[in-house]
Each structure stands twice: as C-alpha cells, then as structure tokens.
PDB file of N, CA and C in Angstrom:
ATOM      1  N   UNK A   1    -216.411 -14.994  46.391  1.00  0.00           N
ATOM      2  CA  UNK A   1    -216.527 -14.881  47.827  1.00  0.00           C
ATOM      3  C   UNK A   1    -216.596 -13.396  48.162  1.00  0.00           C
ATOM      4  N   UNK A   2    -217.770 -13.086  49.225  1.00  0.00           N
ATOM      5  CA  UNK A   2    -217.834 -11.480  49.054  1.00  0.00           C
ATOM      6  C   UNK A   2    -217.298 -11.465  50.809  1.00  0.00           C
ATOM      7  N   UNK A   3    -216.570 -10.706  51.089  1.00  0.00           N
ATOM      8  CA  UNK A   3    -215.923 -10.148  52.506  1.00  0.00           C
ATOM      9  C   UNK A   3    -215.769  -8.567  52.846  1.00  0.00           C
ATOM     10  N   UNK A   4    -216.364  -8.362  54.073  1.00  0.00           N
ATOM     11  CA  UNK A   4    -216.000  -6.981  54.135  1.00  0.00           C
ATOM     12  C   UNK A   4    -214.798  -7.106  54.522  1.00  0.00           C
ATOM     13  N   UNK A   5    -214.540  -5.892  54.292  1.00  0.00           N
ATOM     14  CA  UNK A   5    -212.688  -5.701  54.128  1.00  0.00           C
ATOM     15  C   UNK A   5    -211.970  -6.238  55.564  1.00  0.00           C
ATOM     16  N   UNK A   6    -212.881  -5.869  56.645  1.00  0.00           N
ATOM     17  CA  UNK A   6    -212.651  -6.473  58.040  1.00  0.00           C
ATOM     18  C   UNK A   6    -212.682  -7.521  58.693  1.00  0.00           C
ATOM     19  N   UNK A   7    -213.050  -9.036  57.486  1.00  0.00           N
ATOM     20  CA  UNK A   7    -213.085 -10.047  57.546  1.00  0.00           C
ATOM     21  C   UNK A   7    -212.304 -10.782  56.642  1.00  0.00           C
ATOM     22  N   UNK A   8    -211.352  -9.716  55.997  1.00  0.00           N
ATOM     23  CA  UNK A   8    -210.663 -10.304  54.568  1.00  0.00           C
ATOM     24  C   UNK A   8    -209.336 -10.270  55.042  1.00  0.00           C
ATOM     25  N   UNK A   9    -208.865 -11.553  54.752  1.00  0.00           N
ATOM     26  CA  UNK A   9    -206.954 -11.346  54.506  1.00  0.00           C
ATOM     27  C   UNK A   9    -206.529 -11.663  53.355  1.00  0.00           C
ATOM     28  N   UNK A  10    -205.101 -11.467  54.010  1.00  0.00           N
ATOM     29  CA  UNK A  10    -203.847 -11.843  52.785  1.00  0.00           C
ATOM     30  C   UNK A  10    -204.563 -13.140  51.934  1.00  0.00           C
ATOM     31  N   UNK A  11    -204.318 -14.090  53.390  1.00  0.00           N
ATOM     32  CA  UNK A  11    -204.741 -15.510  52.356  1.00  0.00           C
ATOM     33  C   UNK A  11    -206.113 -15.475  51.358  1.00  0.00           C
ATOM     34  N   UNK A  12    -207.078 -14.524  51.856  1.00  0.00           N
ATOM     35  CA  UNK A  12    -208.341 -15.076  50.925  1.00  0.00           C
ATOM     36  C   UNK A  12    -207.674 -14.439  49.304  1.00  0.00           C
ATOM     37  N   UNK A  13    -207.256 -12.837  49.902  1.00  0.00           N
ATOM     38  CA  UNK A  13    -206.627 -12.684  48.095  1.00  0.00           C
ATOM     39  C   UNK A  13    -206.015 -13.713  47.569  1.00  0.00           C
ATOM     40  N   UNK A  14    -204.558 -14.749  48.293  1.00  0.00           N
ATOM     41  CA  UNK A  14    -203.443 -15.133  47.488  1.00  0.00           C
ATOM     42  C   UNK A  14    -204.612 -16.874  47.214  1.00  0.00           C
ATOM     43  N   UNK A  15    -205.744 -16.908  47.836  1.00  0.00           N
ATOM     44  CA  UNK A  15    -206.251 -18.042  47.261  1.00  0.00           C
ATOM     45  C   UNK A  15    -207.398 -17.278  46.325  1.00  0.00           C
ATOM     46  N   UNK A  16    -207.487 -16.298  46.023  1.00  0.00           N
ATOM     47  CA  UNK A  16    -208.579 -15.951  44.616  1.00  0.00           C
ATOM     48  C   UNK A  16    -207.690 -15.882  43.607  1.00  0.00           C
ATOM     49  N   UNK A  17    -208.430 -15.816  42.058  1.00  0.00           N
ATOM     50  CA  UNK A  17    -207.833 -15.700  41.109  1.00  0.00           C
ATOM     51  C   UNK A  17    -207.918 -14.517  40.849  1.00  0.00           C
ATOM     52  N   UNK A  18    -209.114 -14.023  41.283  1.00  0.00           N
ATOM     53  CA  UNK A  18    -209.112 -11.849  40.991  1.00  0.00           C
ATOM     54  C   UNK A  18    -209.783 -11.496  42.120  1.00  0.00           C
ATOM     55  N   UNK A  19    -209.347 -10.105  42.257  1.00  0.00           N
ATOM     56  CA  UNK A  19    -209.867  -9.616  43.664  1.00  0.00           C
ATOM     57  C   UNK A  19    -210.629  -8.285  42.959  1.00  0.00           C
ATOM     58  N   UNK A  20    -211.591  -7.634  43.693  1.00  0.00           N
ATOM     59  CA  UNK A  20    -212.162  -6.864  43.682  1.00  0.00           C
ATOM     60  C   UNK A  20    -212.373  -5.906  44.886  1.00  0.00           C
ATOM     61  N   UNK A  21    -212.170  -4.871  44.509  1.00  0.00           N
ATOM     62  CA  UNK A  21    -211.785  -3.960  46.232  1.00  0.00           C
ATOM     63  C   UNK A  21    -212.342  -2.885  45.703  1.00  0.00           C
ATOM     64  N   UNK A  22    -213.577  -2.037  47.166  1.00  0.00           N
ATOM     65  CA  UNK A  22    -213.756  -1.348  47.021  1.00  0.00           C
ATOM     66  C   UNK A  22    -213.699  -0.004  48.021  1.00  0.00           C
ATOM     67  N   UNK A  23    -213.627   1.264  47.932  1.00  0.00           N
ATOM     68  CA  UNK A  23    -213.257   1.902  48.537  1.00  0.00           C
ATOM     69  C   UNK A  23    -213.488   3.569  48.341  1.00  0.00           C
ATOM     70  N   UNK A  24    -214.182   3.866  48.912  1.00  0.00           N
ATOM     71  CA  UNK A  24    -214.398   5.695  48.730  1.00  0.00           C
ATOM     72  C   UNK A  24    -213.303   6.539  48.874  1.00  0.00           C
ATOM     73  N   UNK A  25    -213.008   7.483  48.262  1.00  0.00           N
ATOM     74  CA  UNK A  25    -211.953   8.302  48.854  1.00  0.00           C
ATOM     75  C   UNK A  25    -212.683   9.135  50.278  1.00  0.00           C
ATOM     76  N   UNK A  26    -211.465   9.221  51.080  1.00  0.00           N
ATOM     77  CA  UNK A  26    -211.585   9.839  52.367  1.00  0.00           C
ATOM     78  C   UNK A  26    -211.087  10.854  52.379  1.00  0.00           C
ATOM     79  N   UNK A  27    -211.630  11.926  53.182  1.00  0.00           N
ATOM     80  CA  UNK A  27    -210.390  13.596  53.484  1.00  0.00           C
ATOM     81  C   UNK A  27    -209.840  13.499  52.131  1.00  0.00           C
ATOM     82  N   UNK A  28    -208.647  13.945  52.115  1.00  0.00           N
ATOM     83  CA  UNK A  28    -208.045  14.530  50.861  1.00  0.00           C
ATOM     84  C   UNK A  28    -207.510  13.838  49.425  1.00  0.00           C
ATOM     85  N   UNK A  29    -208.496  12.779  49.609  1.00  0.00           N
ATOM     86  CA  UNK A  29    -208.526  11.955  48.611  1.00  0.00           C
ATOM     87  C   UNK A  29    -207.428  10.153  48.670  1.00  0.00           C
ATOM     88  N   UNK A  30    -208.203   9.887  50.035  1.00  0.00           N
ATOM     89  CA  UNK A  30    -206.742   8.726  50.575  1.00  0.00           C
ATOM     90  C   UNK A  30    -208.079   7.711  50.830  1.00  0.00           C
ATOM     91  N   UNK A  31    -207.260   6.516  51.166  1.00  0.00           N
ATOM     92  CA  UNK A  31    -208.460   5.457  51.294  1.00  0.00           C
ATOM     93  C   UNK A  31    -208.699   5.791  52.521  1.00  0.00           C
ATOM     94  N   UNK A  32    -209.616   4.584  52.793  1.00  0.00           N
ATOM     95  CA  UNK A  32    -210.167   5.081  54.381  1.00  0.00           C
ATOM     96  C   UNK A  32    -209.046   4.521  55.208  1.00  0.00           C
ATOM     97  N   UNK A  33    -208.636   4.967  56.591  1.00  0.00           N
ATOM     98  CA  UNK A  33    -207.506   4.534  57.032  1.00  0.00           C
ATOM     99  C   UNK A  33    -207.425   3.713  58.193  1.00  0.00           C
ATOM    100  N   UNK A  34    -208.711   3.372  58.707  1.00  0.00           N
ATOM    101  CA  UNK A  34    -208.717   2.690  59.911  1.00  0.00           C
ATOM    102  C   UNK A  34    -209.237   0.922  59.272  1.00  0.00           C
ATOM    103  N   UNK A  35    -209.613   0.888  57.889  1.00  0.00           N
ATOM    104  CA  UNK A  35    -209.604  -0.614  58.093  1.00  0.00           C
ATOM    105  C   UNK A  35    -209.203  -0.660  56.854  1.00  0.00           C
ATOM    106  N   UNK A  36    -209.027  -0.111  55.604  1.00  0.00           N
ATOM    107  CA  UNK A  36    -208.947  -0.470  54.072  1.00  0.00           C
ATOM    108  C   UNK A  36    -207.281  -0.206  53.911  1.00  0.00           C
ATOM    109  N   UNK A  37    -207.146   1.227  54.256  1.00  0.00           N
ATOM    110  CA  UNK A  37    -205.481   0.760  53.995  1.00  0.00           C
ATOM    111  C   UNK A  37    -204.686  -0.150  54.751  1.00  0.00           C
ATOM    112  N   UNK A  38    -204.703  -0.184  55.843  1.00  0.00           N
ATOM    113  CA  UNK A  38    -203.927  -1.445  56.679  1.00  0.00           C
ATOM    114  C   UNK A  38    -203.936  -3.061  55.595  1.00  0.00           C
ATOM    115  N   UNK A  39    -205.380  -2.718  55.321  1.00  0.00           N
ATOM    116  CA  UNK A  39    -206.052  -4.089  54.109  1.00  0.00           C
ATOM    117  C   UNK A  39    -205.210  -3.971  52.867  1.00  0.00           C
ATOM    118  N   UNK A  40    -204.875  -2.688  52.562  1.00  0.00           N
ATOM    119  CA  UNK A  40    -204.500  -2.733  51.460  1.00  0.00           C
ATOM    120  C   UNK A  40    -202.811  -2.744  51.339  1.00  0.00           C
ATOM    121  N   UNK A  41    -202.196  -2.740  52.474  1.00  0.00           N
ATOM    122  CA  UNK A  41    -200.882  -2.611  52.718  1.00  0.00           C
ATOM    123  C   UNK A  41    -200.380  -4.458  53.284  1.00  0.00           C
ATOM    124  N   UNK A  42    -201.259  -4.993  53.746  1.00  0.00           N
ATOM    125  CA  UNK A  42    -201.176  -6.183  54.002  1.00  0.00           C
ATOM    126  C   UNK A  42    -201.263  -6.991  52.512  1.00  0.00           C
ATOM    127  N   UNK A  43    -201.786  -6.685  51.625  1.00  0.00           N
ATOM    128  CA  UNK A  43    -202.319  -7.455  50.321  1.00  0.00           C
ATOM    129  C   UNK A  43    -201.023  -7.223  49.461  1.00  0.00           C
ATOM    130  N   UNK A  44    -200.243  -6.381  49.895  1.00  0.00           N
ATOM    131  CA  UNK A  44    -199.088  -6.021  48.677  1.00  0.00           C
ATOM    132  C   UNK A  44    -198.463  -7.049  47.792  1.00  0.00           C
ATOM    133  N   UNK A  45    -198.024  -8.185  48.727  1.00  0.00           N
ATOM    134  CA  UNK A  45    -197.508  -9.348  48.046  1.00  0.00           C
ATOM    135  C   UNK A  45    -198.379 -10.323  47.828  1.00  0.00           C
ATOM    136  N   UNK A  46    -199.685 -10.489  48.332  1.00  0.00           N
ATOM    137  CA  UNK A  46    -200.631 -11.335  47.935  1.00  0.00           C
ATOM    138  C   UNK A  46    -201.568 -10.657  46.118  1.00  0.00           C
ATOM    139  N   UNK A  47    -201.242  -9.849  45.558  1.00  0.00           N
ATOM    140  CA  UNK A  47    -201.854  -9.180  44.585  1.00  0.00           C
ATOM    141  C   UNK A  47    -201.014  -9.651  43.548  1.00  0.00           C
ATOM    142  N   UNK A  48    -199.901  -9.662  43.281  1.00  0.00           N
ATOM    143  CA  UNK A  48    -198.971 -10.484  42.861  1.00  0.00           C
ATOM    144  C   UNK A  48    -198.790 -11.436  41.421  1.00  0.00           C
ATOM    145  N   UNK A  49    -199.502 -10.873  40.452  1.00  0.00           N
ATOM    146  CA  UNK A  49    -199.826 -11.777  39.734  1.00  0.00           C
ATOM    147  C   UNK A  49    -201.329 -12.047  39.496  1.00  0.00           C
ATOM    148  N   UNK A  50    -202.172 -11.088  39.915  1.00  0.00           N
ATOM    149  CA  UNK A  50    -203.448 -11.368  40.171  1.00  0.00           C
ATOM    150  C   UNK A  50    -204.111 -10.251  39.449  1.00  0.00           C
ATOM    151  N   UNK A  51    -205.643 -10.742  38.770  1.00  0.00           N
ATOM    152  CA  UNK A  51    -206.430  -9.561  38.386  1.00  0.00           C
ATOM    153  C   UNK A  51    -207.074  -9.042  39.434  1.00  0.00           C
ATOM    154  N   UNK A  52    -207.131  -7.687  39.127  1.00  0.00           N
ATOM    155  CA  UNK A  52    -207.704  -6.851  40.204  1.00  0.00           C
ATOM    156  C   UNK A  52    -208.775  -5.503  39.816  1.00  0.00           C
ATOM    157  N   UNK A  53    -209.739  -5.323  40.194  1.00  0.00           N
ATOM    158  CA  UNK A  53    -210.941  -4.442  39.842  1.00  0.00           C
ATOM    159  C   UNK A  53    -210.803  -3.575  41.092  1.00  0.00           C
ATOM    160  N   UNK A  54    -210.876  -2.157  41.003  1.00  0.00           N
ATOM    161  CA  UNK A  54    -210.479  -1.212  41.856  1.00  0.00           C
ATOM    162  C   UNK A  54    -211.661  -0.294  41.575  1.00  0.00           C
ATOM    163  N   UNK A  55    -212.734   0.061  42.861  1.00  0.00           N
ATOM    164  CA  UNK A  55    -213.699   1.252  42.515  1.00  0.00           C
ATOM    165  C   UNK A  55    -214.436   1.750  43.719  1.00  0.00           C
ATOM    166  N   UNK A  56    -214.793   2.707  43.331  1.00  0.00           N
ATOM    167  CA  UNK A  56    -215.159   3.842  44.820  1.00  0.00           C
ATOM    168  C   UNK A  56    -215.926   5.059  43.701  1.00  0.00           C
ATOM    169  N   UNK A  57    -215.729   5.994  45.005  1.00  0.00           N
ATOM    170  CA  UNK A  57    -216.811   7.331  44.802  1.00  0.00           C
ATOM    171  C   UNK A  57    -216.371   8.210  45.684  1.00  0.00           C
ATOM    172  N   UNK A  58    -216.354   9.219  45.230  1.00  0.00           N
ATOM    173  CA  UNK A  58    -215.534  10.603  45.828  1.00  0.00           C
ATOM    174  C   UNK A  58    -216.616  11.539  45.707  1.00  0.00           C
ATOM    175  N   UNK A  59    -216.538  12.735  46.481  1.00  0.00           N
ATOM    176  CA  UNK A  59    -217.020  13.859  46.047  1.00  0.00           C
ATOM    177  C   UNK A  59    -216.392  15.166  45.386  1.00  0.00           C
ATOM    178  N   UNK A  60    -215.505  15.116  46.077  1.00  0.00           N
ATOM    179  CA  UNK A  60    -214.223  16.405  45.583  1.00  0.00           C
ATOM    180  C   UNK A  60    -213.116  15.990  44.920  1.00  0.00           C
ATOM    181  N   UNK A  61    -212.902  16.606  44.276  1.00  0.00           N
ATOM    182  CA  UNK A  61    -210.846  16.404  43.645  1.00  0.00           C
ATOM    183  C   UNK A  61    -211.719  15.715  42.348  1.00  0.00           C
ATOM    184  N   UNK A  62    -210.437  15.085  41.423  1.00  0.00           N
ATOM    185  CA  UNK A  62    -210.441  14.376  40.256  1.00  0.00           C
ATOM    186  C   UNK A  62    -210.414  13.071  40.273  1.00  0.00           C
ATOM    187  N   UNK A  63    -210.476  12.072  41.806  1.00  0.00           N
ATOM    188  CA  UNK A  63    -210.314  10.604  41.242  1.00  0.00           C
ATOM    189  C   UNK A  63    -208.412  10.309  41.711  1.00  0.00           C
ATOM    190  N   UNK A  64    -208.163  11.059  42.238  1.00  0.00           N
ATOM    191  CA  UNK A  64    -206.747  11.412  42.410  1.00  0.00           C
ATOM    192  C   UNK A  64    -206.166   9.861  43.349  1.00  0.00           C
ATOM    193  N   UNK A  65    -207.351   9.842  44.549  1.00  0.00           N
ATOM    194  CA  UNK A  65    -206.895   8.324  44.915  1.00  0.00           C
ATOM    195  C   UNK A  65    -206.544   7.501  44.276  1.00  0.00           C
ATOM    196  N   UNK A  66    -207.767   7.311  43.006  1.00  0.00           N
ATOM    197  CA  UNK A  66    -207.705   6.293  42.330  1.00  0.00           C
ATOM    198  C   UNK A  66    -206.570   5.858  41.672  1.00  0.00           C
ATOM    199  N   UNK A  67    -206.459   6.703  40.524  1.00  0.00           N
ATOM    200  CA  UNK A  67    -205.012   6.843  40.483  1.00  0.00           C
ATOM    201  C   UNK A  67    -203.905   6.659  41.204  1.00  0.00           C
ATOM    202  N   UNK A  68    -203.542   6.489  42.400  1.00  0.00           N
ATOM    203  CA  UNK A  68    -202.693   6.484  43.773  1.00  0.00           C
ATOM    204  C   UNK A  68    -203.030   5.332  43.711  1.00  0.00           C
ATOM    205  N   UNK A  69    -203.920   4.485  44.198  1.00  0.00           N
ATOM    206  CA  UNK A  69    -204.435   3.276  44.708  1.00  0.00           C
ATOM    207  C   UNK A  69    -204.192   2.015  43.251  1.00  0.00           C
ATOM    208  N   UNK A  70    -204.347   2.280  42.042  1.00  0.00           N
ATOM    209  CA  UNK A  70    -204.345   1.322  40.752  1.00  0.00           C
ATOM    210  C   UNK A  70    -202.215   1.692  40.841  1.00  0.00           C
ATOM    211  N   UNK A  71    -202.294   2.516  41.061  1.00  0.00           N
ATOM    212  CA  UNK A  71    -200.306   2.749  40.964  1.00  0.00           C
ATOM    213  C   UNK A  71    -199.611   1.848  42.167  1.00  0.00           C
ATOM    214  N   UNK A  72    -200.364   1.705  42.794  1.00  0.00           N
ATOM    215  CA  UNK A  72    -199.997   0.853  44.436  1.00  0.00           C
ATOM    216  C   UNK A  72    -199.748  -1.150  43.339  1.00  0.00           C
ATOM    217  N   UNK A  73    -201.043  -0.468  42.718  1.00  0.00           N
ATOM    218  CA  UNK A  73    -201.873  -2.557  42.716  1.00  0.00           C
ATOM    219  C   UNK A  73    -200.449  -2.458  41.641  1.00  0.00           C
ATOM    220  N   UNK A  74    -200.100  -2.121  40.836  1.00  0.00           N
ATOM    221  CA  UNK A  74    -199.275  -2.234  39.648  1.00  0.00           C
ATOM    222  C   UNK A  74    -197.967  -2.263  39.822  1.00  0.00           C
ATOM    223  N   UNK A  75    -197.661  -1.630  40.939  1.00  0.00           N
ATOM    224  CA  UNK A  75    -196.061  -1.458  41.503  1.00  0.00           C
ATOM    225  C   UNK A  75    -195.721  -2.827  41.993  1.00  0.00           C
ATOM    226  N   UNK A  76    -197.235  -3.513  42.878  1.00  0.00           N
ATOM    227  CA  UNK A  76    -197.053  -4.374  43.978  1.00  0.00           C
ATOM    228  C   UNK A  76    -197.402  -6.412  42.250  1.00  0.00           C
ATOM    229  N   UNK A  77    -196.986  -5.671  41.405  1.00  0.00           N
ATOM    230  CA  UNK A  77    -197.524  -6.976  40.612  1.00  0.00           C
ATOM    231  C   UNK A  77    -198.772  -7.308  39.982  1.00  0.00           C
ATOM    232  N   UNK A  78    -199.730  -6.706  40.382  1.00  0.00           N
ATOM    233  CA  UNK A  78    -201.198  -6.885  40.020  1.00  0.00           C
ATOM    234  C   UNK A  78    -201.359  -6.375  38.774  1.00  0.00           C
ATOM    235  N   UNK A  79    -202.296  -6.990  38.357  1.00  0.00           N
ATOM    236  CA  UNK A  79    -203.030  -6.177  36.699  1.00  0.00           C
ATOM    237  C   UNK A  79    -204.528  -5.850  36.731  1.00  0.00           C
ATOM    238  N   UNK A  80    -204.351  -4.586  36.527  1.00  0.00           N
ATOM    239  CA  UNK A  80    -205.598  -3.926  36.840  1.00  0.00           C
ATOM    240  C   UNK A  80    -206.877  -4.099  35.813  1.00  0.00           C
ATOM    241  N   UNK A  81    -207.561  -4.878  36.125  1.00  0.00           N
ATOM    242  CA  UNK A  81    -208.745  -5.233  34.904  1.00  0.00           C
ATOM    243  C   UNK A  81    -208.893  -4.543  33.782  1.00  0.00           C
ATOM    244  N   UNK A  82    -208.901  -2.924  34.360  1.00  0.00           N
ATOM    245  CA  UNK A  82    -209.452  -1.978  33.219  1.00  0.00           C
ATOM    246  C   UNK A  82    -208.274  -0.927  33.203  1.00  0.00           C
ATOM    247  N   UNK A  83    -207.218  -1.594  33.876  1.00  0.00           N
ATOM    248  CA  UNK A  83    -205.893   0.087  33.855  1.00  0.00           C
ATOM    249  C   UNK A  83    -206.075   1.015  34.718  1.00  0.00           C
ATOM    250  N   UNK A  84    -207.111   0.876  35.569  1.00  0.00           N
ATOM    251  CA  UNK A  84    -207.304   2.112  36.173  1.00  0.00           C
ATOM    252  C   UNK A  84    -208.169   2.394  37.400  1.00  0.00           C
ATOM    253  N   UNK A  85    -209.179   1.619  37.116  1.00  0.00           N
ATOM    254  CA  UNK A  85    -210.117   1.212  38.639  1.00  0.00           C
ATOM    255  C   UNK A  85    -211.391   2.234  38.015  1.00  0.00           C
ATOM    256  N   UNK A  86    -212.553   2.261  38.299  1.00  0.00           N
ATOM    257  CA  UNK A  86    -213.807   2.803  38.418  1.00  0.00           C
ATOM    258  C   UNK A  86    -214.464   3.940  39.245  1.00  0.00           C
ATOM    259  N   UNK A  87    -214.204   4.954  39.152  1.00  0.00           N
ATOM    260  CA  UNK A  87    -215.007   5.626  40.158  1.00  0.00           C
ATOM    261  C   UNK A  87    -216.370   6.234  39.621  1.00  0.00           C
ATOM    262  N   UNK A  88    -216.885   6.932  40.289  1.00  0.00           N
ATOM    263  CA  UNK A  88    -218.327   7.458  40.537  1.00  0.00           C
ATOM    264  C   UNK A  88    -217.893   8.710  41.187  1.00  0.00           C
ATOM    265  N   UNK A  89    -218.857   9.762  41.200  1.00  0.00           N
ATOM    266  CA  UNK A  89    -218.813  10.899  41.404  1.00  0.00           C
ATOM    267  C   UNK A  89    -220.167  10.794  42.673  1.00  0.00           C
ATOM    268  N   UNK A  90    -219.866  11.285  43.966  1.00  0.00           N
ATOM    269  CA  UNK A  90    -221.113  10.723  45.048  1.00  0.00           C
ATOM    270  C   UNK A  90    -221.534   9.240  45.123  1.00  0.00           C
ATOM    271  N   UNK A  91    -222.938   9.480  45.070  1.00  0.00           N
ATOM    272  CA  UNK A  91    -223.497   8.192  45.073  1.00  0.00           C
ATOM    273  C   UNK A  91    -223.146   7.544  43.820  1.00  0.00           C
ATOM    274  N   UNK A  92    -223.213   6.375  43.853  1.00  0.00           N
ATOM    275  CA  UNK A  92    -223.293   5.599  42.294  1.00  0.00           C
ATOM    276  C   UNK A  92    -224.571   5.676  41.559  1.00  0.00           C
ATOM    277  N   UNK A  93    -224.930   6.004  40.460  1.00  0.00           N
ATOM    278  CA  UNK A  93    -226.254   5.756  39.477  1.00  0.00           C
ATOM    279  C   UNK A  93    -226.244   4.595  39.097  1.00  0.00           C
ATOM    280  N   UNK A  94    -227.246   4.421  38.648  1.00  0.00           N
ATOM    281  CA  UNK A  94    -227.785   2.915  38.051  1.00  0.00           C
ATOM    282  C   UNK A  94    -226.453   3.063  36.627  1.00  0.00           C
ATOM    283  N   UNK A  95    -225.991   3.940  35.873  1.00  0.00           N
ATOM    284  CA  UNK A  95    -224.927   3.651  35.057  1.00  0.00           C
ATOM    285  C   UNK A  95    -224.115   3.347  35.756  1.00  0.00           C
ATOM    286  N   UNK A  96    -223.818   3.841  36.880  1.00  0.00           N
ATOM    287  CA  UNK A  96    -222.217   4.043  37.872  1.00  0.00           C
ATOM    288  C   UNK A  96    -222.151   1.629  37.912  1.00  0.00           C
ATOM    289  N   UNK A  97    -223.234   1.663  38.640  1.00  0.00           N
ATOM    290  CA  UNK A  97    -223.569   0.773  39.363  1.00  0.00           C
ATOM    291  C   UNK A  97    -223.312  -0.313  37.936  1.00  0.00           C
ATOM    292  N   UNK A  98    -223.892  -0.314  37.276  1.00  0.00           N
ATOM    293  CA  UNK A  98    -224.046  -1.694  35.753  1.00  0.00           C
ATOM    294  C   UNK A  98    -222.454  -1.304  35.408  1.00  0.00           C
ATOM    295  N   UNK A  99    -221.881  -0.238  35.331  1.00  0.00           N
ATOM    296  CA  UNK A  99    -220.682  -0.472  34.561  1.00  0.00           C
ATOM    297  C   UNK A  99    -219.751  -1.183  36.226  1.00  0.00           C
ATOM    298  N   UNK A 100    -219.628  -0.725  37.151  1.00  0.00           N
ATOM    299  CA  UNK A 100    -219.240  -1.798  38.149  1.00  0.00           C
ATOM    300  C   UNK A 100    -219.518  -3.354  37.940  1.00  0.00           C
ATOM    301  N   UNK A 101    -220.485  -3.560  37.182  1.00  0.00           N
ATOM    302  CA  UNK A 101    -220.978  -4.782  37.534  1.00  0.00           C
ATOM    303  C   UNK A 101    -220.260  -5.614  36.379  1.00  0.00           C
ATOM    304  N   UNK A 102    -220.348  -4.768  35.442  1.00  0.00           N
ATOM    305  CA  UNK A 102    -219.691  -5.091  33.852  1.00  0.00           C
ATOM    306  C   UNK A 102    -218.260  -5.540  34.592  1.00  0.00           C
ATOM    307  N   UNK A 103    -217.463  -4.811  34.471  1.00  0.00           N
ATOM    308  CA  UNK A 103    -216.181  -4.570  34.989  1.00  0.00           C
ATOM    309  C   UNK A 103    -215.424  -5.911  35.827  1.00  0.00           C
ATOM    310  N   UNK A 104    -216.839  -5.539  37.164  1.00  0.00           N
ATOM    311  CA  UNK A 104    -216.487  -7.205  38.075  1.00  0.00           C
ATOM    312  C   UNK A 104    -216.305  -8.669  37.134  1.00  0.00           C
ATOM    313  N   UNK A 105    -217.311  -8.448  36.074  1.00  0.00           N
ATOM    314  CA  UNK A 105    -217.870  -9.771  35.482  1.00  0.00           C
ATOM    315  C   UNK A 105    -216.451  -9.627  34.493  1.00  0.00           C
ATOM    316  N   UNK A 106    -215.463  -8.352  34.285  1.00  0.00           N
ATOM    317  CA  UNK A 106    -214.788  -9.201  32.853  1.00  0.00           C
ATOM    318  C   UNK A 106    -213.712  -9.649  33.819  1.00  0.00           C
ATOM    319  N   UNK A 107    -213.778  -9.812  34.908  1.00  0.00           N
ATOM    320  CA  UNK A 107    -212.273 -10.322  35.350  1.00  0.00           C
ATOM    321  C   UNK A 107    -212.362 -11.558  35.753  1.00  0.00           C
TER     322      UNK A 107
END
C-alpha cells in the first residue's frame, strides 16, 4: 500500500508487516517537520516489532539524520531491514534508485 505520509497513520503501519518511509534531510540534517516527523513520532509504538526500510537524500553533512532517524526506529522496537536506512547524495541515480528498490523488495 503506497501513502503519502499525509494520508498515513498509526493504524496503516500497526496493520503492515513492513513499512517503508521516506524522507530527505531538511536544514541541519532533521526530517522534514511539518508533516514527516509528527508521522514519525505518532508511529513510535506502531513500529514495534516491525520491518522497516528507511531512505532519503541530503545534500550537506554525512547522512547524520539518517543515523538519528534508524536510532529512533530501533529504540522504538523496529528492525531496520539493512541496519541503517539508504541515503543518496542529491538527487537519486539510477544506482541510488535500483538499490532502493532492492532494499524495498528484501523486506
């Protein structure tokens, strides 16, 4: 089931078997804050036991969200498909993009 984040709740996570979330870093490397973190602060106890695929694209810093954001899913119960979530550097490339796709498909 594909949802933008602004049509997604608690319940659709705690009725999937894996979730997939995606998300750019914003400003100083934080999710975006007017619809993804609220999303992602609501999901805390719905993640719970659940596989989860985490990926975005930054321009600056090291991926530092990411890190922040896979430490959130892991604290809150979740198991992170790949340990760590996916990023891309800018846009995604056709590699960026197939290893996303890989990734989605092993969970």
């Amino acid at each position: 089931k594909l949802l933008a984040v602004g049509d997604a709740s608690a319940a659709d996570v705690e009725a999937a078997e894996a979730v997939a979330l995606g998300c750019p870093a914003m400003g100083d490397e934080i999710l975006e804050e007017d619809e993804m973190e609220p999303f992602v602060e609501s999901i805390a106890d719905a993640v719970k036991g659940k596989k989860v695929v985490l990926f975005g694209s930054y321009d600056w810093g090291d991926g530092q969200w990411m890190r922040d954001w896979a430490a959130r899913v892991k604290s809150a119960g979740g198991t992170m498909v790949n340990g760590e979530g996916l990023i891309a550097h800018l846009e995604p490339d056709a590699d960026a993009i197939k290893a996303c796709e890989d990734l989605g498909a092993s969970a």
